[in-house]
PDB file of C-alpha atoms (C1' of nucleotides) in Angstrom:
ATOM      1  CA  MET A   1       0.000   0.000   0.000  1.00  0.00           C
ATOM      2  CA  LYS A   2       1.587   3.207  -1.227  1.00  0.00           C
ATOM      3  CA  ILE A   3       0.760   6.384   0.728  1.00  0.00           C
ATOM      4  CA  ALA A   4       2.039   9.729  -0.569  1.00  0.00           C
ATOM      5  CA  THR A   5       1.962  13.371   0.483  1.00  0.00           C
ATOM      6  CA  TRP A   6       2.311  16.366  -1.823  1.00  0.00           C
ATOM      7  CA  ASN A   7       1.904  20.091  -1.344  1.00  0.00           C
ATOM      8  CA  ILE A   8       0.712  20.897  -4.862  1.00  0.00           C
ATOM      9  CA  ASN A   9       0.473  24.707  -4.446  1.00  0.00           C
ATOM     10  CA  GLY A  10      -2.911  25.104  -6.117  1.00  0.00           C
ATOM     11  CA  VAL A  11      -4.903  22.047  -7.163  1.00  0.00           C
ATOM     12  CA  ARG A  12      -6.569  23.766 -10.131  1.00  0.00           C
ATOM     13  CA  ALA A  13      -3.286  25.161 -11.420  1.00  0.00           C
ATOM     14  CA  ARG A  14      -1.647  21.746 -10.942  1.00  0.00           C
ATOM     15  CA  ILE A  15      -4.360  19.348 -12.086  1.00  0.00           C
ATOM     16  CA  GLU A  16      -2.496  18.165 -15.212  1.00  0.00           C
ATOM     17  CA  ASN A  17       0.706  17.597 -13.219  1.00  0.00           C
ATOM     18  CA  LEU A  18      -1.316  15.760 -10.592  1.00  0.00           C
ATOM     19  CA  ARG A  19      -2.989  13.477 -13.108  1.00  0.00           C
ATOM     20  CA  THR A  20       0.316  12.691 -14.840  1.00  0.00           C
ATOM     21  CA  TRP A  21       1.965  11.868 -11.523  1.00  0.00           C
ATOM     22  CA  LEU A  22      -0.978   9.716 -10.370  1.00  0.00           C
ATOM     23  CA  ASP A  23      -0.707   7.690 -13.595  1.00  0.00           C
ATOM     24  CA  GLN A  24       3.039   7.199 -13.132  1.00  0.00           C
ATOM     25  CA  ALA A  25       3.263   6.659  -9.383  1.00  0.00           C
ATOM     26  CA  SER A  26      -0.056   4.861  -8.890  1.00  0.00           C
ATOM     27  CA  PRO A  27      -0.368   5.639  -5.167  1.00  0.00           C
ATOM     28  CA  ASP A  28      -3.167   4.031  -3.161  1.00  0.00           C
ATOM     29  CA  VAL A  29      -3.561   7.080  -0.938  1.00  0.00           C
ATOM     30  CA  VAL A  30      -2.509  10.684  -1.556  1.00  0.00           C
ATOM     31  CA  CYS A  31      -2.511  13.498   0.976  1.00  0.00           C
ATOM     32  CA  LEU A  32      -2.623  16.884  -0.745  1.00  0.00           C
ATOM     33  CA  GLN A  33      -1.926  20.301   0.770  1.00  0.00           C
ATOM     34  CA  GLU A  34      -2.325  23.906  -0.355  1.00  0.00           C
ATOM     35  CA  LEU A  35      -5.317  23.247  -2.554  1.00  0.00           C
ATOM     36  CA  LYS A  36      -6.019  27.010  -2.678  1.00  0.00           C
ATOM     37  CA  SER A  37      -9.553  25.998  -3.523  1.00  0.00           C
ATOM     38  CA  GLU A  38     -12.881  25.690  -1.809  1.00  0.00           C
ATOM     39  CA  GLU A  39     -14.511  22.276  -2.012  1.00  0.00           C
ATOM     40  CA  ALA A  40     -17.095  23.363  -4.610  1.00  0.00           C
ATOM     41  CA  ALA A  41     -14.307  24.396  -7.030  1.00  0.00           C
ATOM     42  CA  PHE A  42     -12.149  21.303  -6.441  1.00  0.00           C
ATOM     43  CA  PRO A  43     -11.654  19.365  -9.720  1.00  0.00           C
ATOM     44  CA  ALA A  44     -13.211  16.218  -8.297  1.00  0.00           C
ATOM     45  CA  ASP A  45     -14.400  14.810 -11.638  1.00  0.00           C
ATOM     46  CA  ALA A  46     -10.854  14.577 -12.967  1.00  0.00           C
ATOM     47  CA  LEU A  47      -9.799  12.412 -10.011  1.00  0.00           C
ATOM     48  CA  GLU A  48     -12.924  10.357  -9.394  1.00  0.00           C
ATOM     49  CA  GLY A  49     -12.661   9.292 -13.048  1.00  0.00           C
ATOM     50  CA  SER A  50      -9.301   7.751 -12.144  1.00  0.00           C
ATOM     51  CA  GLY A  51     -10.961   5.778  -9.370  1.00  0.00           C
ATOM     52  CA  TYR A  52     -10.125   7.902  -6.334  1.00  0.00           C
ATOM     53  CA  ASN A  53     -12.427   8.547  -3.403  1.00  0.00           C
ATOM     54  CA  LEU A  54     -12.050  12.002  -1.875  1.00  0.00           C
ATOM     55  CA  ALA A  55     -12.102  13.664   1.532  1.00  0.00           C
ATOM     56  CA  ILE A  56     -11.685  17.434   1.247  1.00  0.00           C
ATOM     57  CA  HIS A  57     -11.194  20.328   3.653  1.00  0.00           C
ATOM     58  CA  GLY A  58     -11.311  23.272   1.277  1.00  0.00           C
ATOM     59  CA  GLN A  59     -10.868  27.019   1.659  1.00  0.00           C
ATOM     60  CA  LYS A  60     -11.097  29.838  -0.852  1.00  0.00           C
ATOM     61  CA  GLY A  61      -7.746  31.217  -1.944  1.00  0.00           C
ATOM     62  CA  PHE A  62      -5.430  29.693   0.641  1.00  0.00           C
ATOM     63  CA  ASN A  63      -4.718  26.534   2.570  1.00  0.00           C
ATOM     64  CA  GLY A  64      -6.930  23.520   1.825  1.00  0.00           C
ATOM     65  CA  VAL A  65      -6.126  19.810   2.229  1.00  0.00           C
ATOM     66  CA  ALA A  66      -7.469  16.567   0.801  1.00  0.00           C
ATOM     67  CA  ILE A  67      -7.097  12.804   0.905  1.00  0.00           C
ATOM     68  CA  LEU A  68      -7.404  10.746  -2.284  1.00  0.00           C
ATOM     69  CA  SER A  69      -7.845   7.004  -1.885  1.00  0.00           C
ATOM     70  CA  LYS A  70      -8.482   4.085  -4.185  1.00  0.00           C
ATOM     71  CA  ARG A  71     -10.128   2.308  -1.258  1.00  0.00           C
ATOM     72  CA  PRO A  72     -13.148   3.686   0.606  1.00  0.00           C
ATOM     73  CA  LEU A  73     -12.638   6.453   3.159  1.00  0.00           C
ATOM     74  CA  GLU A  74     -14.490   6.166   6.434  1.00  0.00           C
ATOM     75  CA  ASP A  75     -14.652   7.978   9.771  1.00  0.00           C
ATOM     76  CA  VAL A  76     -13.627  11.310   8.196  1.00  0.00           C
ATOM     77  CA  THR A  77     -12.530  14.166  10.475  1.00  0.00           C
ATOM     78  CA  VAL A  78     -12.467  17.627   8.887  1.00  0.00           C
ATOM     79  CA  GLY A  79     -10.389  20.202  10.745  1.00  0.00           C
ATOM     80  CA  LEU A  80      -7.876  19.715  13.567  1.00  0.00           C
ATOM     81  CA  PRO A  81      -9.730  19.273  16.869  1.00  0.00           C
ATOM     82  CA  GLY A  82      -9.020  21.565  19.785  1.00  0.00           C
ATOM     83  CA  ASP A  83     -10.038  25.074  18.693  1.00  0.00           C
ATOM     84  CA  LYS A  84     -13.534  25.821  17.391  1.00  0.00           C
ATOM     85  CA  ASP A  85     -12.456  29.348  16.419  1.00  0.00           C
ATOM     86  CA  ASP A  86      -9.749  28.131  14.004  1.00  0.00           C
ATOM     87  CA  THR A  87     -11.253  28.512  10.518  1.00  0.00           C
ATOM     88  CA  GLN A  88      -8.125  27.667   8.502  1.00  0.00           C
ATOM     89  CA  ALA A  89      -8.440  24.495   6.387  1.00  0.00           C
ATOM     90  CA  ARG A  90      -5.300  22.601   7.363  1.00  0.00           C
ATOM     91  CA  TYR A  91      -6.335  19.112   8.466  1.00  0.00           C
ATOM     92  CA  VAL A  92      -8.366  16.179   7.205  1.00  0.00           C
ATOM     93  CA  GLU A  93      -8.202  12.613   8.523  1.00  0.00           C
ATOM     94  CA  ALA A  94      -9.830   9.378   7.444  1.00  0.00           C
ATOM     95  CA  ALA A  95      -9.715   5.631   7.954  1.00  0.00           C
ATOM     96  CA  VAL A  96      -8.792   3.687   4.814  1.00  0.00           C
ATOM     97  CA  SER A  97     -10.313   0.234   4.645  1.00  0.00           C
ATOM     98  CA  THR A  98      -8.005  -2.548   3.509  1.00  0.00           C
ATOM     99  CA  ASP A  99      -8.223  -6.320   3.318  1.00  0.00           C
ATOM    100  CA  THR A 100      -6.124  -6.543   6.465  1.00  0.00           C
ATOM    101  CA  GLY A 101      -7.920  -3.840   8.451  1.00  0.00           C
ATOM    102  CA  VAL A 102      -7.865  -0.095   8.773  1.00  0.00           C
ATOM    103  CA  VAL A 103      -5.014   2.324   8.098  1.00  0.00           C
ATOM    104  CA  ARG A 104      -5.696   5.773   9.507  1.00  0.00           C
ATOM    105  CA  VAL A 105      -4.281   8.672   7.472  1.00  0.00           C
ATOM    106  CA  ALA A 106      -4.176  12.431   8.027  1.00  0.00           C
ATOM    107  CA  SER A 107      -3.313  15.174   5.542  1.00  0.00           C
ATOM    108  CA  ILE A 108      -1.619  18.016   7.412  1.00  0.00           C
ATOM    109  CA  TYR A 109      -0.791  21.553   6.309  1.00  0.00           C
ATOM    110  CA  LEU A 110       0.980  22.926   9.334  1.00  0.00           C
ATOM    111  CA  PRO A 111       1.114  26.744   9.556  1.00  0.00           C
ATOM    112  CA  ASN A 112       4.211  28.410   8.162  1.00  0.00           C
ATOM    113  CA  GLY A 113       4.556  30.820  11.113  1.00  0.00           C
ATOM    114  CA  ASN A 114       6.515  33.606   9.454  1.00  0.00           C
ATOM    115  CA  PRO A 115       7.383  36.252  10.361  1.00  0.00           C
ATOM    116  CA  VAL A 116       8.472  35.052  13.783  1.00  0.00           C
ATOM    117  CA  ASP A 117       7.646  38.402  15.465  1.00  0.00           C
ATOM    118  CA  SER A 118       4.044  38.326  14.199  1.00  0.00           C
ATOM    119  CA  ASP A 119       0.994  36.553  15.622  1.00  0.00           C
ATOM    120  CA  LYS A 120       1.490  33.879  12.944  1.00  0.00           C
ATOM    121  CA  PHE A 121       4.293  32.268  14.936  1.00  0.00           C
ATOM    122  CA  PRO A 122       2.334  31.687  18.162  1.00  0.00           C
ATOM    123  CA  TYR A 123      -0.510  30.390  15.960  1.00  0.00           C
ATOM    124  CA  LYS A 124       1.919  27.849  14.493  1.00  0.00           C
ATOM    125  CA  LEU A 125       3.110  26.728  17.933  1.00  0.00           C
ATOM    126  CA  ALA A 126      -0.446  26.487  19.297  1.00  0.00           C
ATOM    127  CA  TRP A 127      -1.457  24.467  16.225  1.00  0.00           C
ATOM    128  CA  MET A 128       1.447  22.089  16.864  1.00  0.00           C
ATOM    129  CA  ASP A 129       0.349  21.709  20.491  1.00  0.00           C
ATOM    130  CA  ARG A 130      -3.142  20.769  19.272  1.00  0.00           C
ATOM    131  CA  LEU A 131      -1.633  18.295  16.799  1.00  0.00           C
ATOM    132  CA  ILE A 132       0.387  16.685  19.596  1.00  0.00           C
ATOM    133  CA  ALA A 133      -2.728  16.365  21.765  1.00  0.00           C
ATOM    134  CA  HIS A 134      -4.723  14.852  18.909  1.00  0.00           C
ATOM    135  CA  ALA A 135      -1.910  12.494  17.904  1.00  0.00           C
ATOM    136  CA  ARG A 136      -1.796  11.214  21.465  1.00  0.00           C
ATOM    137  CA  LYS A 137      -5.471  10.222  21.174  1.00  0.00           C
ATOM    138  CA  LEU A 138      -4.968   8.607  17.771  1.00  0.00           C
ATOM    139  CA  LEU A 139      -1.983   6.597  19.007  1.00  0.00           C
ATOM    140  CA  ALA A 140      -4.128   5.205  21.822  1.00  0.00           C
ATOM    141  CA  LEU A 141      -6.163   3.424  19.112  1.00  0.00           C
ATOM    142  CA  GLU A 142      -3.047   1.308  18.423  1.00  0.00           C
ATOM    143  CA  GLU A 143      -3.707   1.291  14.682  1.00  0.00           C
ATOM    144  CA  PRO A 144      -1.415   1.705  11.697  1.00  0.00           C
ATOM    145  CA  LEU A 145      -1.378   5.521  11.548  1.00  0.00           C
ATOM    146  CA  VAL A 146       0.241   7.813   8.979  1.00  0.00           C
ATOM    147  CA  LEU A 147       0.375  11.548   9.734  1.00  0.00           C
ATOM    148  CA  ALA A 148       1.480  12.956   6.392  1.00  0.00           C
ATOM    149  CA  GLY A 149       1.892  16.449   5.114  1.00  0.00           C
ATOM    150  CA  ASP A 150       3.697  19.738   4.845  1.00  0.00           C
ATOM    151  CA  TYR A 151       4.902  20.237   8.412  1.00  0.00           C
ATOM    152  CA  ASN A 152       6.709  23.506   7.647  1.00  0.00           C
ATOM    153  CA  VAL A 153       9.442  22.377  10.038  1.00  0.00           C
ATOM    154  CA  ILE A 154      13.079  21.644   9.145  1.00  0.00           C
ATOM    155  CA  PRO A 155      13.864  18.908  11.694  1.00  0.00           C
ATOM    156  CA  THR A 156      17.668  19.198  11.834  1.00  0.00           C
ATOM    157  CA  PRO A 157      20.536  21.092  10.121  1.00  0.00           C
ATOM    158  CA  MET A 158      20.969  18.040   7.893  1.00  0.00           C
ATOM    159  CA  ASP A 159      17.561  18.802   6.400  1.00  0.00           C
ATOM    160  CA  ALA A 160      18.621  22.062   4.737  1.00  0.00           C
ATOM    161  CA  LYS A 161      21.293  22.811   2.144  1.00  0.00           C
ATOM    162  CA  HIS A 162      22.145  26.055   3.984  1.00  0.00           C
ATOM    163  CA  PRO A 163      20.813  25.697   7.538  1.00  0.00           C
ATOM    164  CA  GLU A 164      22.439  28.960   8.650  1.00  0.00           C
ATOM    165  CA  LYS A 165      20.156  30.891   6.316  1.00  0.00           C
ATOM    166  CA  TRP A 166      17.090  29.557   8.144  1.00  0.00           C
ATOM    167  CA  GLU A 167      18.171  30.531  11.671  1.00  0.00           C
ATOM    168  CA  ASN A 168      15.666  33.388  11.912  1.00  0.00           C
ATOM    169  CA  ASP A 169      12.884  31.559  10.077  1.00  0.00           C
ATOM    170  CA  ALA A 170       9.814  30.038  11.727  1.00  0.00           C
ATOM    171  CA  LEU A 171      10.561  26.724   9.960  1.00  0.00           C
ATOM    172  CA  PHE A 172      13.790  26.283  11.904  1.00  0.00           C
ATOM    173  CA  GLN A 173      13.082  27.924  15.263  1.00  0.00           C
ATOM    174  CA  PRO A 174      13.974  25.865  18.356  1.00  0.00           C
ATOM    175  CA  GLU A 175      10.316  26.048  19.461  1.00  0.00           C
ATOM    176  CA  SER A 176       9.105  24.580  16.151  1.00  0.00           C
ATOM    177  CA  ARG A 177      11.732  21.853  16.110  1.00  0.00           C
ATOM    178  CA  ALA A 178      11.127  20.956  19.764  1.00  0.00           C
ATOM    179  CA  ARG A 179       7.427  20.407  19.076  1.00  0.00           C
ATOM    180  CA  LEU A 180       8.215  18.157  16.127  1.00  0.00           C
ATOM    181  CA  ARG A 181      10.520  16.134  18.380  1.00  0.00           C
ATOM    182  CA  GLU A 182       7.769  16.017  21.002  1.00  0.00           C
ATOM    183  CA  LEU A 183       5.425  14.602  18.389  1.00  0.00           C
ATOM    184  CA  GLU A 184       7.935  11.920  17.393  1.00  0.00           C
ATOM    185  CA  ALA A 185       8.592  11.120  21.053  1.00  0.00           C
ATOM    186  CA  LEU A 186       4.956  10.055  21.417  1.00  0.00           C
ATOM    187  CA  GLY A 187       5.927   7.063  19.291  1.00  0.00           C
ATOM    188  CA  LEU A 188       5.952   8.296  15.707  1.00  0.00           C
ATOM    189  CA  THR A 189       8.711   7.560  13.197  1.00  0.00           C
ATOM    190  CA  ASP A 190       9.974   9.992  10.537  1.00  0.00           C
ATOM    191  CA  ALA A 191       9.709   7.319   7.838  1.00  0.00           C
ATOM    192  CA  VAL A 192      11.521   9.058   4.981  1.00  0.00           C
ATOM    193  CA  ARG A 193      14.616   9.806   7.056  1.00  0.00           C
ATOM    194  CA  THR A 194      14.893   6.119   8.011  1.00  0.00           C
ATOM    195  CA  GLY A 195      15.232   5.324   4.302  1.00  0.00           C
ATOM    196  CA  TYR A 196      18.043   7.833   3.708  1.00  0.00           C
ATOM    197  CA  PRO A 197      20.133   7.943   6.908  1.00  0.00           C
ATOM    198  CA  GLY A 198      22.715  10.746   6.786  1.00  0.00           C
ATOM    199  CA  GLU A 199      21.861  11.772   3.222  1.00  0.00           C
ATOM    200  CA  ASP A 200      21.068  15.251   1.928  1.00  0.00           C
ATOM    201  CA  ILE A 201      17.444  14.837   0.896  1.00  0.00           C
ATOM    202  CA  TYR A 202      14.977  17.658   0.314  1.00  0.00           C
ATOM    203  CA  THR A 203      11.296  18.022  -0.546  1.00  0.00           C
ATOM    204  CA  PHE A 204      11.024  21.769  -1.247  1.00  0.00           C
ATOM    205  CA  TRP A 205      12.985  24.089  -3.504  1.00  0.00           C
ATOM    206  CA  ASP A 206      11.991  27.760  -3.678  1.00  0.00           C
ATOM    207  CA  TYR A 207      10.909  29.173  -7.021  1.00  0.00           C
ATOM    208  CA  GLN A 208      13.329  32.060  -6.523  1.00  0.00           C
ATOM    209  CA  GLY A 209      17.053  32.374  -6.980  1.00  0.00           C
ATOM    210  CA  GLY A 210      17.541  29.201  -8.987  1.00  0.00           C
ATOM    211  CA  ALA A 211      17.086  27.114  -5.843  1.00  0.00           C
ATOM    212  CA  TRP A 212      16.234  23.945  -7.776  1.00  0.00           C
ATOM    213  CA  GLN A 213      19.232  24.249 -10.116  1.00  0.00           C
ATOM    214  CA  LYS A 214      21.527  24.750  -7.107  1.00  0.00           C
ATOM    215  CA  ASN A 215      19.790  22.001  -5.110  1.00  0.00           C
ATOM    216  CA  ASN A 216      19.196  24.641  -2.453  1.00  0.00           C
ATOM    217  CA  GLY A 217      16.380  22.749  -0.782  1.00  0.00           C
ATOM    218  CA  ILE A 218      14.843  21.916   2.568  1.00  0.00           C
ATOM    219  CA  ARG A 219      13.065  18.821   3.898  1.00  0.00           C
ATOM    220  CA  ILE A 220       9.740  19.890   5.379  1.00  0.00           C
ATOM    221  CA  ASP A 221       7.258  17.319   4.009  1.00  0.00           C
ATOM    222  CA  HIS A 222       7.109  14.347   6.364  1.00  0.00           C
ATOM    223  CA  LEU A 223       5.268  11.084   6.978  1.00  0.00           C
ATOM    224  CA  LEU A 224       5.143  10.181  10.675  1.00  0.00           C
ATOM    225  CA  LEU A 225       4.224   6.546  11.334  1.00  0.00           C
ATOM    226  CA  SER A 226       2.883   4.777  14.402  1.00  0.00           C
ATOM    227  CA  ALA A 227       4.643   1.589  15.500  1.00  0.00           C
ATOM    228  CA  GLN A 228       1.906  -0.504  13.856  1.00  0.00           C
ATOM    229  CA  ALA A 229       2.588   1.277  10.539  1.00  0.00           C
ATOM    230  CA  THR A 230       6.380   1.232  10.934  1.00  0.00           C
ATOM    231  CA  ASP A 231       6.235  -2.534  11.403  1.00  0.00           C
ATOM    232  CA  ARG A 232       4.850  -2.738   7.862  1.00  0.00           C
ATOM    233  CA  LEU A 233       7.216  -0.167   6.275  1.00  0.00           C
ATOM    234  CA  VAL A 234       8.914  -1.688   3.231  1.00  0.00           C
ATOM    235  CA  GLY A 235       9.956   1.389   1.225  1.00  0.00           C
ATOM    236  CA  VAL A 236      10.128   5.179   1.053  1.00  0.00           C
ATOM    237  CA  GLY A 237      10.795   7.645  -1.737  1.00  0.00           C
ATOM    238  CA  ILE A 238      10.948  11.258  -2.898  1.00  0.00           C
ATOM    239  CA  ASP A 239       9.755  11.874  -6.462  1.00  0.00           C
ATOM    240  CA  LYS A 240      12.322  14.607  -7.131  1.00  0.00           C
ATOM    241  CA  ASP A 241      11.931  14.534 -10.911  1.00  0.00           C
ATOM    242  CA  VAL A 242       8.486  16.152 -10.585  1.00  0.00           C
ATOM    243  CA  ARG A 243      10.214  19.423  -9.567  1.00  0.00           C
ATOM    244  CA  ALA A 244      11.764  19.624 -13.060  1.00  0.00           C
ATOM    245  CA  TRP A 245       8.426  19.325 -14.886  1.00  0.00           C
ATOM    246  CA  GLU A 246       6.725  22.228 -16.618  1.00  0.00           C
ATOM    247  CA  LYS A 247       4.865  24.522 -14.203  1.00  0.00           C
ATOM    248  CA  PRO A 248       5.875  22.561 -11.086  1.00  0.00           C
ATOM    249  CA  SER A 249       4.843  22.963  -7.469  1.00  0.00           C
ATOM    250  CA  ASP A 250       7.704  24.094  -5.255  1.00  0.00           C
ATOM    251  CA  HIS A 251       7.216  20.832  -3.280  1.00  0.00           C
ATOM    252  CA  VAL A 252       7.541  17.257  -4.612  1.00  0.00           C
ATOM    253  CA  PRO A 253       5.629  14.067  -3.733  1.00  0.00           C
ATOM    254  CA  VAL A 254       7.018  12.008  -0.853  1.00  0.00           C
ATOM    255  CA  TRP A 255       5.794   8.475  -0.117  1.00  0.00           C
ATOM    256  CA  VAL A 256       5.926   5.319   1.941  1.00  0.00           C
ATOM    257  CA  GLU A 257       5.099   1.756   0.975  1.00  0.00           C
ATOM    258  CA  LEU A 258       3.437  -0.417   3.624  1.00  0.00           C
ATOM    259  CA  ALA A 259       3.192  -4.181   3.334  1.00  0.00           C
ATOM    260  CA  ASP A 260      -0.374  -5.388   2.828  1.00  0.00           C
TER     261      ASP A 260
ATOM    262  C1'  DA B   1      20.614  46.485  -9.794  1.00  0.00           C
ATOM    263  C1'  DT B   2      14.796  49.807 -10.647  1.00  0.00           C
ATOM    264  C1'  DG B   3      15.967  42.074 -10.118  1.00  0.00           C
ATOM    265  C1'  DA B   4      15.794  37.543  -9.689  1.00  0.00           C
ATOM    266  C1'  DC B   5       8.493  33.530  -8.050  1.00  0.00           C
ATOM    267  C1'  DA B   6       3.798  31.717  -8.280  1.00  0.00           C
ATOM    268  C1'  DG B   7      -1.335  31.238  -7.339  1.00  0.00           C
ATOM    269  C1'  DT B   8      -5.462  33.523  -6.176  1.00  0.00           C
ATOM    270  C1'  DT B   9      -8.749  37.200  -5.514  1.00  0.00           C
ATOM    271  C1'  DC B  10     -15.704  40.730  -6.095  1.00  0.00           C
ATOM    272  C1'  DG B  11      -8.291  41.222  -9.220  1.00  0.00           C
ATOM    273  C1'  DT B  12      -5.034  44.117 -13.014  1.00  0.00           C
ATOM    274  C1'  DA B  13      -2.127  45.445  -7.086  1.00  0.00           C
ATOM    275  C1'  DA B  14      -2.155  43.135  -2.829  1.00  0.00           C
ATOM    276  C1'  DC B  15      -1.931  39.116  -0.219  1.00  0.00           C
ATOM    277  C1'  DT B  16       0.232  34.683   1.154  1.00  0.00           C
ATOM    278  C1'  DG B  17       3.597  31.420   1.109  1.00  0.00           C
ATOM    279  C1'  DA B  18       8.648  29.458   2.597  1.00  0.00           C
TER     280       DA B  18
END
DNA sequence: ATGACAGTTCGTAACTGA
């Protein structure tokens, strides 16, 4: 079972890239972020025709997340629990039915948090605290669980080509990194890093300054796996070539393969 | 160096993102 995450930076602008990649990669489940689309405008027909079921948390203009799945989606949660006043569309979760039971998947678009001296940074940290609290509840279910998405956190200096340039950025603040570690300490594994120990691997390259050509990237798209999911982990990958396509997203698809 | 991006919006400039 192949489960991928991809910040596509506009689902309507990227629909042809998305369809091409789905045909090539043939993932069973895809977590999308930054739809920049409300649900009514989401190009559902183009994906349902390819056999995908959808769970969408849309928002006009910004944010927006979705889960695509070849198998039925059940027990859908729209929005991250813990703050009724939070209207930003950054979280959708669902249980994917398989022949061997349920795999629970969440598509996460964690707040960017820049600039650090604005109210966006405390919003990011509070959102991470809510994610930690919710993850604790999900882990108590003792299911295969995959929390996938754009975390907007650079975990370690190894995860940036030029870590010193990110020292004042919300993505690399000690508070952001500490919360990511706290999340992992609950019993979640950063699956992609386990597949490339010690290697320079990135998932985002800025559109500006020739970042892609210089491989000036950062690793901020992650799949965190519960022990029950990690037990079944048989492969991981980063579909880097997608960044070189025409009209690319600034992020690329990242995936895990779980044994059936 | 008057710059170097991209998507979206009651738009043609302003915003958000990372």
